[in-house]
mmCIF file with all atom_site columns, C-alpha atoms in Angstrom:
data_model
loop_
_atom_site.group_PDB
_atom_site.id
_atom_site.type_symbol
_atom_site.label_atom_id
_atom_site.label_alt_id
_atom_site.label_comp_id
_atom_site.label_asym_id
_atom_site.label_entity_id
_atom_site.label_seq_id
_atom_site.pdbx_PDB_ins_code
_atom_site.Cartn_x
_atom_site.Cartn_y
_atom_site.Cartn_z
_atom_site.occupancy
_atom_site.B_iso_or_equiv
_atom_site.pdbx_formal_charge
_atom_site.auth_seq_id
_atom_site.auth_comp_id
_atom_site.auth_asym_id
_atom_site.auth_atom_id
_atom_site.pdbx_PDB_model_num
ATOM 1  C CA . CYS G 1 1  ? -13.646 -71.704 -28.080 1.00 46.00 ? 24  CYS G CA 1
ATOM 2  C CA . SER G 1 2  ? -13.869 -68.015 -27.277 1.00 45.00 ? 25  SER G CA 1
ATOM 3  C CA . ALA G 1 3  ? -15.589 -65.862 -29.840 1.00 47.00 ? 26  ALA G CA 1
ATOM 4  C CA . HIS G 1 4  ? -16.558 -62.236 -30.229 1.00 47.00 ? 27  HIS G CA 1
ATOM 5  C CA . PHE G 1 5  ? -19.008 -60.295 -32.332 1.00 45.00 ? 28  PHE G CA 1
ATOM 6  C CA . THR G 1 6  ? -17.512 -57.978 -34.937 1.00 47.00 ? 29  THR G CA 1
ATOM 7  C CA . ARG G 1 7  ? -19.000 -55.069 -36.831 1.00 46.00 ? 30  ARG G CA 1
ATOM 8  C CA . GLY G 1 8  ? -17.432 -52.776 -39.413 1.00 47.00 ? 31  GLY G CA 1
ATOM 9  C CA . PHE G 1 9  ? -17.962 -51.168 -42.801 1.00 47.00 ? 32  PHE G CA 1
ATOM 10 C CA . GLY G 1 10 ? -21.401 -52.687 -43.299 1.00 48.00 ? 33  GLY G CA 1
ATOM 11 C CA . ARG G 1 11 ? -20.233 -56.196 -42.477 1.00 49.00 ? 34  ARG G CA 1
ATOM 12 C CA . VAL G 1 12 ? -21.605 -57.944 -39.458 1.00 49.00 ? 35  VAL G CA 1
ATOM 13 C CA . GLY G 1 13 ? -20.055 -61.244 -38.586 1.00 49.00 ? 36  GLY G CA 1
ATOM 14 C CA . PHE G 1 14 ? -19.155 -63.750 -35.898 1.00 50.00 ? 37  PHE G CA 1
ATOM 15 C CA . ALA G 1 15 ? -15.409 -64.091 -35.541 1.00 48.00 ? 38  ALA G CA 1
ATOM 16 C CA . SER G 1 16 ? -13.479 -66.703 -33.665 1.00 51.00 ? 39  SER G CA 1
ATOM 17 C CA . ARG G 1 17 ? -10.216 -65.545 -32.126 1.00 48.00 ? 40  ARG G CA 1
ATOM 18 C CA . GLN G 1 18 ? -8.637  -68.871 -33.046 1.00 43.00 ? 41  GLN G CA 1
ATOM 19 C CA . GLN G 1 19 ? -9.583  -68.567 -36.727 1.00 45.00 ? 42  GLN G CA 1
ATOM 20 C CA . GLY G 1 20 ? -8.679  -64.895 -36.952 1.00 39.00 ? 43  GLY G CA 1
ATOM 21 C CA . SER G 1 21 ? -11.322 -64.171 -39.608 1.00 48.00 ? 44  SER G CA 1
ATOM 22 C CA . ALA G 1 22 ? -14.949 -63.118 -39.692 1.00 55.00 ? 45  ALA G CA 1
ATOM 23 C CA . ILE G 1 23 ? -17.675 -65.115 -41.382 1.00 64.00 ? 46  ILE G CA 1
ATOM 24 C CA . THR G 1 24 ? -20.249 -62.640 -42.574 1.00 78.00 ? 47  THR G CA 1
ATOM 25 C CA . MET G 1 25 ? -23.921 -63.358 -42.178 1.00 78.00 ? 48  MET G CA 1
ATOM 26 C CA . ASN G 1 26 ? -24.338 -62.900 -45.926 1.00 80.00 ? 49  ASN G CA 1
ATOM 27 C CA . ALA G 1 27 ? -21.760 -65.579 -46.699 1.00 82.00 ? 50  ALA G CA 1
ATOM 28 C CA . LEU G 1 28 ? -23.362 -67.914 -44.187 1.00 82.00 ? 51  LEU G CA 1
ATOM 29 C CA . ALA G 1 29 ? -26.808 -67.363 -45.711 1.00 82.00 ? 52  ALA G CA 1
ATOM 30 C CA . LYS G 1 30 ? -25.419 -68.016 -49.213 1.00 83.00 ? 53  LYS G CA 1
ATOM 31 C CA . GLN G 1 31 ? -23.791 -71.214 -48.024 1.00 86.00 ? 54  GLN G CA 1
ATOM 32 C CA . ILE G 1 32 ? -26.993 -72.461 -46.399 1.00 88.00 ? 55  ILE G CA 1
ATOM 33 C CA . PHE G 1 33 ? -29.625 -71.264 -48.869 1.00 90.00 ? 56  PHE G CA 1
ATOM 34 C CA . GLY G 1 34 ? -27.574 -71.052 -52.082 1.00 89.00 ? 57  GLY G CA 1
ATOM 35 C CA . PRO G 1 35 ? -28.155 -74.633 -53.265 1.00 90.00 ? 58  PRO G CA 1
ATOM 36 C CA . LEU G 1 36 ? -31.883 -74.348 -52.561 1.00 90.00 ? 59  LEU G CA 1
ATOM 37 C CA . LEU G 1 37 ? -32.173 -71.053 -54.423 1.00 90.00 ? 60  LEU G CA 1
ATOM 38 C CA . ASN G 1 38 ? -30.199 -72.432 -57.370 1.00 89.00 ? 61  ASN G CA 1
ATOM 39 C CA . ALA G 1 39 ? -32.500 -75.461 -57.558 1.00 91.00 ? 62  ALA G CA 1
ATOM 40 C CA . VAL G 1 40 ? -35.551 -73.165 -57.672 1.00 92.00 ? 63  VAL G CA 1
ATOM 41 C CA . ALA G 1 41 ? -33.934 -70.611 -60.000 1.00 92.00 ? 64  ALA G CA 1
ATOM 42 C CA . ARG G 1 42 ? -33.157 -73.051 -62.837 1.00 92.00 ? 65  ARG G CA 1
ATOM 43 C CA . PRO G 1 43 ? -36.774 -74.001 -63.617 1.00 94.00 ? 66  PRO G CA 1
ATOM 44 C CA . TYR G 1 44 ? -37.900 -70.389 -63.118 1.00 93.00 ? 67  TYR G CA 1
ATOM 45 C CA . ARG G 1 45 ? -35.275 -69.130 -65.593 1.00 91.00 ? 68  ARG G CA 1
ATOM 46 C CA . ALA G 1 46 ? -36.369 -71.784 -68.099 1.00 93.00 ? 69  ALA G CA 1
ATOM 47 C CA . ALA G 1 47 ? -40.030 -70.767 -67.714 1.00 94.00 ? 70  ALA G CA 1
ATOM 48 C CA . VAL G 1 48 ? -39.232 -67.065 -68.180 1.00 92.00 ? 71  VAL G CA 1
ATOM 49 C CA . PHE G 1 49 ? -37.056 -67.845 -71.202 1.00 92.00 ? 72  PHE G CA 1
ATOM 50 C CA . LYS G 1 50 ? -39.813 -69.946 -72.760 1.00 94.00 ? 73  LYS G CA 1
ATOM 51 C CA . GLU G 1 51 ? -42.437 -67.238 -72.185 1.00 94.00 ? 74  GLU G CA 1
ATOM 52 C CA . LEU G 1 52 ? -40.235 -64.457 -73.581 1.00 91.00 ? 75  LEU G CA 1
ATOM 53 C CA . SER G 1 53 ? -39.254 -66.577 -76.590 1.00 92.00 ? 76  SER G CA 1
ATOM 54 C CA . GLY G 1 54 ? -42.918 -66.852 -77.483 1.00 92.00 ? 77  GLY G CA 1
ATOM 55 C CA . TYR G 1 55 ? -42.910 -63.085 -77.999 1.00 89.00 ? 78  TYR G CA 1
ATOM 56 C CA . GLY G 1 56 ? -39.561 -63.031 -79.781 1.00 91.00 ? 79  GLY G CA 1
ATOM 57 C CA . LEU G 1 57 ? -37.853 -61.389 -76.776 1.00 88.00 ? 80  LEU G CA 1
ATOM 58 C CA . ARG G 1 58 ? -34.803 -62.047 -74.637 1.00 88.00 ? 81  ARG G CA 1
ATOM 59 C CA . TYR G 1 59 ? -34.343 -61.144 -70.985 1.00 86.00 ? 82  TYR G CA 1
ATOM 60 C CA . ASP G 1 60 ? -32.055 -58.257 -71.944 1.00 82.00 ? 83  ASP G CA 1
ATOM 61 C CA . ASP G 1 61 ? -34.929 -56.717 -73.900 1.00 82.00 ? 84  ASP G CA 1
ATOM 62 C CA . LEU G 1 62 ? -36.720 -56.035 -70.598 1.00 82.00 ? 85  LEU G CA 1
ATOM 63 C CA . TYR G 1 63 ? -34.159 -53.555 -69.271 1.00 79.00 ? 86  TYR G CA 1
ATOM 64 C CA . ASP G 1 64 ? -35.605 -50.053 -68.966 1.00 81.00 ? 87  ASP G CA 1
ATOM 65 C CA . PRO G 1 65 ? -33.004 -47.379 -69.824 1.00 76.00 ? 88  PRO G CA 1
ATOM 66 C CA . LEU G 1 66 ? -34.998 -44.796 -67.840 1.00 80.00 ? 89  LEU G CA 1
ATOM 67 C CA . LYS G 1 67 ? -34.740 -46.849 -64.638 1.00 82.00 ? 90  LYS G CA 1
ATOM 68 C CA . ASP G 1 68 ? -31.283 -48.405 -65.028 1.00 81.00 ? 91  ASP G CA 1
ATOM 69 C CA . GLU G 1 69 ? -28.406 -45.935 -65.289 1.00 85.00 ? 92  GLU G CA 1
ATOM 70 C CA . ASP G 1 70 ? -25.964 -48.552 -66.608 1.00 83.00 ? 93  ASP G CA 1
ATOM 71 C CA . VAL G 1 71 ? -28.256 -49.466 -69.495 1.00 80.00 ? 94  VAL G CA 1
ATOM 72 C CA . ALA G 1 72 ? -28.903 -45.789 -70.253 1.00 81.00 ? 95  ALA G CA 1
ATOM 73 C CA . GLU G 1 73 ? -25.149 -45.117 -70.359 1.00 86.00 ? 96  GLU G CA 1
ATOM 74 C CA . ALA G 1 74 ? -24.506 -48.142 -72.593 1.00 84.00 ? 97  ALA G CA 1
ATOM 75 C CA . LEU G 1 75 ? -27.231 -47.013 -74.998 1.00 82.00 ? 98  LEU G CA 1
ATOM 76 C CA . ARG G 1 76 ? -25.841 -43.477 -75.005 1.00 87.00 ? 99  ARG G CA 1
ATOM 77 C CA . ARG G 1 77 ? -22.399 -44.799 -76.017 1.00 91.00 ? 100 ARG G CA 1
ATOM 78 C CA . LEU G 1 78 ? -23.722 -46.766 -78.994 1.00 89.00 ? 101 LEU G CA 1
ATOM 79 C CA . PRO G 1 79 ? -22.993 -45.325 -82.433 1.00 90.00 ? 102 PRO G CA 1
ATOM 80 C CA . PRO G 1 80 ? -26.026 -43.635 -84.017 1.00 86.00 ? 103 PRO G CA 1
ATOM 81 C CA . ASP G 1 81 ? -26.273 -46.204 -86.835 1.00 85.00 ? 104 ASP G CA 1
ATOM 82 C CA . VAL G 1 82 ? -27.012 -49.093 -84.433 1.00 75.00 ? 105 VAL G CA 1
#
């Protein structure tokens, strides 16, 4: 199986000439570590939710409009009576 290393537009991958496609390192890392991260993320999300609920907050309440341009734009577009 002959293979070559490819690089382009921010993607680095290992491509096989027989497959004709590149598998990016990011996709490979997600495939390997994704299930492990998901298993750890579920209890963490539940713990954060429980802690925030104790204060009457949701995760969305933590967004800072001064640091996040998307949130600032969404808040700017809201009608003044909201």
